[in-house]
mmCIF file of N, CA and C in Angstrom:
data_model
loop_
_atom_site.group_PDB
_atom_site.id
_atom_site.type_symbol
_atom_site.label_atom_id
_atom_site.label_comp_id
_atom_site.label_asym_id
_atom_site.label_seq_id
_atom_site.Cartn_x
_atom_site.Cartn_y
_atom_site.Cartn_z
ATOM 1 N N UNK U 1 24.333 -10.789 6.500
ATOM 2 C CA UNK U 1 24.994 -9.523 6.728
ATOM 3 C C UNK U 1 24.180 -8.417 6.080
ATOM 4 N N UNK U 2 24.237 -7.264 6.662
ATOM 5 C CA UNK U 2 23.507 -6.534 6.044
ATOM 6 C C UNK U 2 24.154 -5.599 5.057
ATOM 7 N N UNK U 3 23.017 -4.773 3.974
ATOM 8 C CA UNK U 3 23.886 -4.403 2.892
ATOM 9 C C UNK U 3 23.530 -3.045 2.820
ATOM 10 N N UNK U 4 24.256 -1.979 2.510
ATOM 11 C CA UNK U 4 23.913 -0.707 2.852
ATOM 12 C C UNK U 4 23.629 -0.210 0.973
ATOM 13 N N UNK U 5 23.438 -1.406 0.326
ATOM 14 C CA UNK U 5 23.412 -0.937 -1.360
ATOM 15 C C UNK U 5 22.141 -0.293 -1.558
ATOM 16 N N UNK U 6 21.200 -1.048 -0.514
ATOM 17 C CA UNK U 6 19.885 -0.875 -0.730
ATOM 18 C C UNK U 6 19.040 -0.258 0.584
ATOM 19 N N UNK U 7 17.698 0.764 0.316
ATOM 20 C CA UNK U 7 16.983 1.039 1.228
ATOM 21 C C UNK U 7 15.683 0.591 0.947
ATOM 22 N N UNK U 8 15.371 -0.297 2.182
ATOM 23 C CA UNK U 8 13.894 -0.367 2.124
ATOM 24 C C UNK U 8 13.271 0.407 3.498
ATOM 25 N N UNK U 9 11.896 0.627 3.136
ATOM 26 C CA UNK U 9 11.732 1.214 3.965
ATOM 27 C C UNK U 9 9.841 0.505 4.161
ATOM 28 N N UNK U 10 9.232 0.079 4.992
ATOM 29 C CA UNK U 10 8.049 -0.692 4.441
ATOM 30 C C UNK U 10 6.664 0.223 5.506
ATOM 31 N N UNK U 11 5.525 -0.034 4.916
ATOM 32 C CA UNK U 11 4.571 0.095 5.472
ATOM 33 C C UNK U 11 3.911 -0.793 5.159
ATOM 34 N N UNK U 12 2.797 -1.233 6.761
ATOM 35 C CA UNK U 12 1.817 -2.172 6.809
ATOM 36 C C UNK U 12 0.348 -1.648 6.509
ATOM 37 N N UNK U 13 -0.209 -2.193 5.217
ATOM 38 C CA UNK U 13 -1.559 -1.691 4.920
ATOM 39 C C UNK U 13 -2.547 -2.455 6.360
ATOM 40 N N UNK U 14 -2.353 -3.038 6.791
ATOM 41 C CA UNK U 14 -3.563 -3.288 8.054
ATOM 42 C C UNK U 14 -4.559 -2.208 8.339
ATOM 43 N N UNK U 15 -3.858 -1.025 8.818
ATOM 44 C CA UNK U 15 -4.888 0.063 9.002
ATOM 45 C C UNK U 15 -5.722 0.499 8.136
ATOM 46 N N UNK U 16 -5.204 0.715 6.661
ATOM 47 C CA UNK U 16 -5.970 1.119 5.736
ATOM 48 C C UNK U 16 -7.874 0.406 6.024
ATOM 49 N N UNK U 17 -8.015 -0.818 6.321
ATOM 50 C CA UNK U 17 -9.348 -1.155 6.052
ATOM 51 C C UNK U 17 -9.963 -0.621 7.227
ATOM 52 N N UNK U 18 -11.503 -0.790 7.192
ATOM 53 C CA UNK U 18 -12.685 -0.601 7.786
ATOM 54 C C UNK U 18 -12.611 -1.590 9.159
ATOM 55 N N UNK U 19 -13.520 -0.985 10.399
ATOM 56 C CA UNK U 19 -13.706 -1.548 11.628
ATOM 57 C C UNK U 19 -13.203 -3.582 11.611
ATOM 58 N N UNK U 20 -12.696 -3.782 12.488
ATOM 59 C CA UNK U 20 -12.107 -4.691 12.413
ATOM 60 C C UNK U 20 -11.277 -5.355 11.148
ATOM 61 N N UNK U 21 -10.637 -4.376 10.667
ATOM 62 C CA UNK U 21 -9.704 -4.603 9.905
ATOM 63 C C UNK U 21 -10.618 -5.614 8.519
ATOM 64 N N UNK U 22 -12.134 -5.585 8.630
ATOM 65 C CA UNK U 22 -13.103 -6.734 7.495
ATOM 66 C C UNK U 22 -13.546 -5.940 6.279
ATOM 67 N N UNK U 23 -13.014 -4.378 6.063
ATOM 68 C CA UNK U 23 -14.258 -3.966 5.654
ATOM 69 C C UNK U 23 -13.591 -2.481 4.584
ATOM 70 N N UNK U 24 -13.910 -1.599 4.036
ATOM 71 C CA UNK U 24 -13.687 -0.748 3.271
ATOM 72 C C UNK U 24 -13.058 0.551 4.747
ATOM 73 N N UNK U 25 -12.385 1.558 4.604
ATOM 74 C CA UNK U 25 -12.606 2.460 5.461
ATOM 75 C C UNK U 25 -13.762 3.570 5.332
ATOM 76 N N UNK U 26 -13.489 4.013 6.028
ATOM 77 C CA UNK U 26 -14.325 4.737 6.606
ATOM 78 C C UNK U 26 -14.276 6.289 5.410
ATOM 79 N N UNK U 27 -12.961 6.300 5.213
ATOM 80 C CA UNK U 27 -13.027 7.709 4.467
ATOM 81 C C UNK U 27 -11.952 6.926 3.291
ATOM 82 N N UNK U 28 -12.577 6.607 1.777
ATOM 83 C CA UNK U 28 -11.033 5.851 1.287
ATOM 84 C C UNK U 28 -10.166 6.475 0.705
ATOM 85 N N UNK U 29 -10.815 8.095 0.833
ATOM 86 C CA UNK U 29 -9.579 9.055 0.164
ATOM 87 C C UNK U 29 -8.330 9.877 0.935
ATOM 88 N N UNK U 30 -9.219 9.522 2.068
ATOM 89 C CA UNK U 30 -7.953 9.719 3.582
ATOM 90 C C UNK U 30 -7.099 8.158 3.400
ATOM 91 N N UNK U 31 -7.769 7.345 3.223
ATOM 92 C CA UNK U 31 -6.784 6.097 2.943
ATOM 93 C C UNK U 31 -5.835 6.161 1.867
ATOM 94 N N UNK U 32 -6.421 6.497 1.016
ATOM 95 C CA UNK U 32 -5.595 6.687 -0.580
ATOM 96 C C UNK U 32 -4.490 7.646 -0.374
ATOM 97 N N UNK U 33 -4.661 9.023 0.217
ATOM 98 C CA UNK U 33 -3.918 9.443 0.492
ATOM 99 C C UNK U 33 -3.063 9.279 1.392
ATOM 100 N N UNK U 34 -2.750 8.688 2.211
ATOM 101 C CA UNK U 34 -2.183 8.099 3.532
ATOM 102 C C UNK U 34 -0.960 7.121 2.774
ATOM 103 N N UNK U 35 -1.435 6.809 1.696
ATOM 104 C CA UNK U 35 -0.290 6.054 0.717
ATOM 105 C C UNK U 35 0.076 6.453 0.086
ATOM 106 N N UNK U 36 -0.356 7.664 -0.740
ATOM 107 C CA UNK U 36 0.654 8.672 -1.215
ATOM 108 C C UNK U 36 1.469 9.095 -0.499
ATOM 109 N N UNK U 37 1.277 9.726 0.381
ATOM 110 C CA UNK U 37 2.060 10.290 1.426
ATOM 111 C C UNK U 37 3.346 9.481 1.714
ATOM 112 N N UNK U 38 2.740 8.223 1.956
ATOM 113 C CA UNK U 38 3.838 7.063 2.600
ATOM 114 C C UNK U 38 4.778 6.828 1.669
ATOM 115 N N UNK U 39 4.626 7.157 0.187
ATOM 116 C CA UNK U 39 5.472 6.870 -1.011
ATOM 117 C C UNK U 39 6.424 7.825 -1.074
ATOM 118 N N UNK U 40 6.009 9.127 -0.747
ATOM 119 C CA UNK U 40 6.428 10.270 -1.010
ATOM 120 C C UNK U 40 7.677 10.180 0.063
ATOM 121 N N UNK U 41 7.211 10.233 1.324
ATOM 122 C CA UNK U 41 8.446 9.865 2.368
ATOM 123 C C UNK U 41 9.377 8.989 2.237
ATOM 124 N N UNK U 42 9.061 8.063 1.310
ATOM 125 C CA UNK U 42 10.253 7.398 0.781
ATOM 126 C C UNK U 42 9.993 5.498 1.337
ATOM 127 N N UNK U 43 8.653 5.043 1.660
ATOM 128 C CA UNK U 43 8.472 3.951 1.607
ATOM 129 C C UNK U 43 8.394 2.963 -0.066
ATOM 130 N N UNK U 44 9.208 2.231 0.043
ATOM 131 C CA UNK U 44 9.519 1.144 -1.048
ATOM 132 C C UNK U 44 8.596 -0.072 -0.949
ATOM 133 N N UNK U 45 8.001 -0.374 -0.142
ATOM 134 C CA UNK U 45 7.551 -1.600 0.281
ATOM 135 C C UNK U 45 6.250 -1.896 1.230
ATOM 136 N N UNK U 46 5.052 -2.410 0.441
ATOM 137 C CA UNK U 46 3.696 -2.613 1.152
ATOM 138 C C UNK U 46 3.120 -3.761 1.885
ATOM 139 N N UNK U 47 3.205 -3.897 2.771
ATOM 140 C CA UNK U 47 3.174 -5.145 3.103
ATOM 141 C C UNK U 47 1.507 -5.350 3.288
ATOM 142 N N UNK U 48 0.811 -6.320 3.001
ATOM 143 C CA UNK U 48 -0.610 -6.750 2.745
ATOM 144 C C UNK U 48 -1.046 -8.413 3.112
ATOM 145 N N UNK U 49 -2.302 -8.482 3.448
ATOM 146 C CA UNK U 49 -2.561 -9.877 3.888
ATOM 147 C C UNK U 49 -3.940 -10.043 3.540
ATOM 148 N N UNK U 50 -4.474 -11.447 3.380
ATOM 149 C CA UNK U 50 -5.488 -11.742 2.830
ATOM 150 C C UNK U 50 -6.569 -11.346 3.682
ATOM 151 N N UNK U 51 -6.485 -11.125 4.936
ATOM 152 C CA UNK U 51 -7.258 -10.626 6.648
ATOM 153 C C UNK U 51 -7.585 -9.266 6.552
ATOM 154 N N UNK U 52 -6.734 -8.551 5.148
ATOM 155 C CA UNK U 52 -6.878 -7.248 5.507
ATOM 156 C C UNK U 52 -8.050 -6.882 4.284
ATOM 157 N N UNK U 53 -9.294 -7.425 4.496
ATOM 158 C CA UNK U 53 -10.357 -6.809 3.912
ATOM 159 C C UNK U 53 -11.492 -8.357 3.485
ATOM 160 N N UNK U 54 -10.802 -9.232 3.119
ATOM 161 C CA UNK U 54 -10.027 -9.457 2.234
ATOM 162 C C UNK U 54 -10.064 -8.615 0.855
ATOM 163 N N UNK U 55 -8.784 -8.464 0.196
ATOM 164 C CA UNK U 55 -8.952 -7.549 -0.789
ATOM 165 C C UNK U 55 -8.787 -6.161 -0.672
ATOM 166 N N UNK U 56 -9.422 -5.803 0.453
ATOM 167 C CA UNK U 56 -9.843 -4.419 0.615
ATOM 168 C C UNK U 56 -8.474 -3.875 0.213
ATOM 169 N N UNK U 57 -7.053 -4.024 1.210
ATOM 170 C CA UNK U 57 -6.030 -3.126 1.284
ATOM 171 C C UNK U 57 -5.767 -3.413 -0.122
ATOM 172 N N UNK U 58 -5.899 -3.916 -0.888
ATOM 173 C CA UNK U 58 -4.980 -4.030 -2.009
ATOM 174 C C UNK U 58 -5.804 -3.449 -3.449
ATOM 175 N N UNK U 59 -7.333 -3.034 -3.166
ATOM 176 C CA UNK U 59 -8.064 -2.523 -3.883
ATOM 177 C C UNK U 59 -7.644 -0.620 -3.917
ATOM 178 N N UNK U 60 -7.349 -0.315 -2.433
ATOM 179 C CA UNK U 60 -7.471 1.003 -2.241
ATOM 180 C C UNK U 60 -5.727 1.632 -2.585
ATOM 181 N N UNK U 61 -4.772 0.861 -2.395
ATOM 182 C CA UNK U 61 -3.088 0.459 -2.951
ATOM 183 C C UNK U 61 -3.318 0.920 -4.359
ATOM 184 N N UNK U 62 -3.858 -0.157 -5.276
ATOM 185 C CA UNK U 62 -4.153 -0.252 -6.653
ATOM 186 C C UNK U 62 -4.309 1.441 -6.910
ATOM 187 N N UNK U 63 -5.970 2.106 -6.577
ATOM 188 C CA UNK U 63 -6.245 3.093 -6.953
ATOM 189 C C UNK U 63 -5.293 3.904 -6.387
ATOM 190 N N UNK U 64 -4.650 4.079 -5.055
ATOM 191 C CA UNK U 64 -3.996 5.426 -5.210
ATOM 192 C C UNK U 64 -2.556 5.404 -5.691
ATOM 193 N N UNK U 65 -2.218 4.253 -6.340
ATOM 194 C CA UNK U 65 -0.635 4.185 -6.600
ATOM 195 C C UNK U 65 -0.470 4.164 -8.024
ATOM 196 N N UNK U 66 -1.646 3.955 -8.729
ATOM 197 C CA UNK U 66 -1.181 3.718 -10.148
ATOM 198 C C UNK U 66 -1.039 5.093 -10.857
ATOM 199 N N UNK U 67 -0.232 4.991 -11.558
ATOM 200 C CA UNK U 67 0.893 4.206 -12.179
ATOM 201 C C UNK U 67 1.790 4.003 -10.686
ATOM 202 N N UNK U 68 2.465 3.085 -10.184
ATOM 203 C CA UNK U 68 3.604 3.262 -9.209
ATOM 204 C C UNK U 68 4.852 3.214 -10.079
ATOM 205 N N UNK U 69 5.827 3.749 -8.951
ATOM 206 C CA UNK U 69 7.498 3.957 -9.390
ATOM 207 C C UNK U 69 7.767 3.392 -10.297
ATOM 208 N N UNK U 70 8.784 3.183 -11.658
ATOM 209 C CA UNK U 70 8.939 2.507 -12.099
ATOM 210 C C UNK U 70 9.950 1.505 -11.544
ATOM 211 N N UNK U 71 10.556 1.971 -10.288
ATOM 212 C CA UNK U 71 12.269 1.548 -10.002
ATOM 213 C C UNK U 71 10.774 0.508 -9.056
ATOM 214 N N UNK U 72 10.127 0.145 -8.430
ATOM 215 C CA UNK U 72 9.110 -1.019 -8.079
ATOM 216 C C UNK U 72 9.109 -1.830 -8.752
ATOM 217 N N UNK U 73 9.835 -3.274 -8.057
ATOM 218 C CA UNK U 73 9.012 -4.461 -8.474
ATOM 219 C C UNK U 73 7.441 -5.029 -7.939
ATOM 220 N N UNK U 74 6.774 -4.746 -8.518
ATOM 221 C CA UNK U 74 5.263 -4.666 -8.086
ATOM 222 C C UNK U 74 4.340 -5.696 -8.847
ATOM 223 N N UNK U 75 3.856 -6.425 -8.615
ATOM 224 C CA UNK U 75 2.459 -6.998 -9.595
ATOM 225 C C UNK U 75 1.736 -5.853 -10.215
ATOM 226 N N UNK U 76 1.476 -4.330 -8.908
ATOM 227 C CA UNK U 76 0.630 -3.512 -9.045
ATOM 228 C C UNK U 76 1.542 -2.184 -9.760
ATOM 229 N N UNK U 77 2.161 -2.746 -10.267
ATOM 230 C CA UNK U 77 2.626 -1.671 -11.092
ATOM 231 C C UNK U 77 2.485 -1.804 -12.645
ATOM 232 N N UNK U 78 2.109 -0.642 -13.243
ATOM 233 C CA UNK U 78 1.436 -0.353 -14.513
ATOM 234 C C UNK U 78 2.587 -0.418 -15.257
ATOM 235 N N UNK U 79 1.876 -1.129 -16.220
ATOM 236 C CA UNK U 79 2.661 -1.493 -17.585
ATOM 237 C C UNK U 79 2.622 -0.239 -18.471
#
């Protein structure tokens, strides 16, 4: 059942990486920012995969989120 206590709201880092999804982008501060943005609008939730760079999405996450929310349960959130 669903619960109206909570909002998630998610984005898929896929796009963030470089040509065929293998590689760094192209611009990583248009990337970096593209996740600020996405935080700001009120996304809670990143969804990431080992295909997506590998690494890559979760390198360019790291730099533009830290510190993230504190109300985030995150690995990538700063202590």
């Amino acid at each position: 059942m669903f619960s109206s206590s909570g909002r998630r709201i998610g984005f898929g880092s896929m796009q963030l990486t470089g040509p065929g999804h293998w590689a760094a982008p192209d611009n990583p501060e248009q990337a970096m920012q593209v996740l600020r943005d996405a935080v700001d609008a009120g996304v809670t939730h990143i969804d990431t995969a080992d295909a997506y760079g590998p690494f890559t999405a979760e390198k360019y996450i790291r730099k533009a989120l830290r510190p993230t929310p504190k109300a985030w349960s995150s690995p990538l959130r700063a202590a």
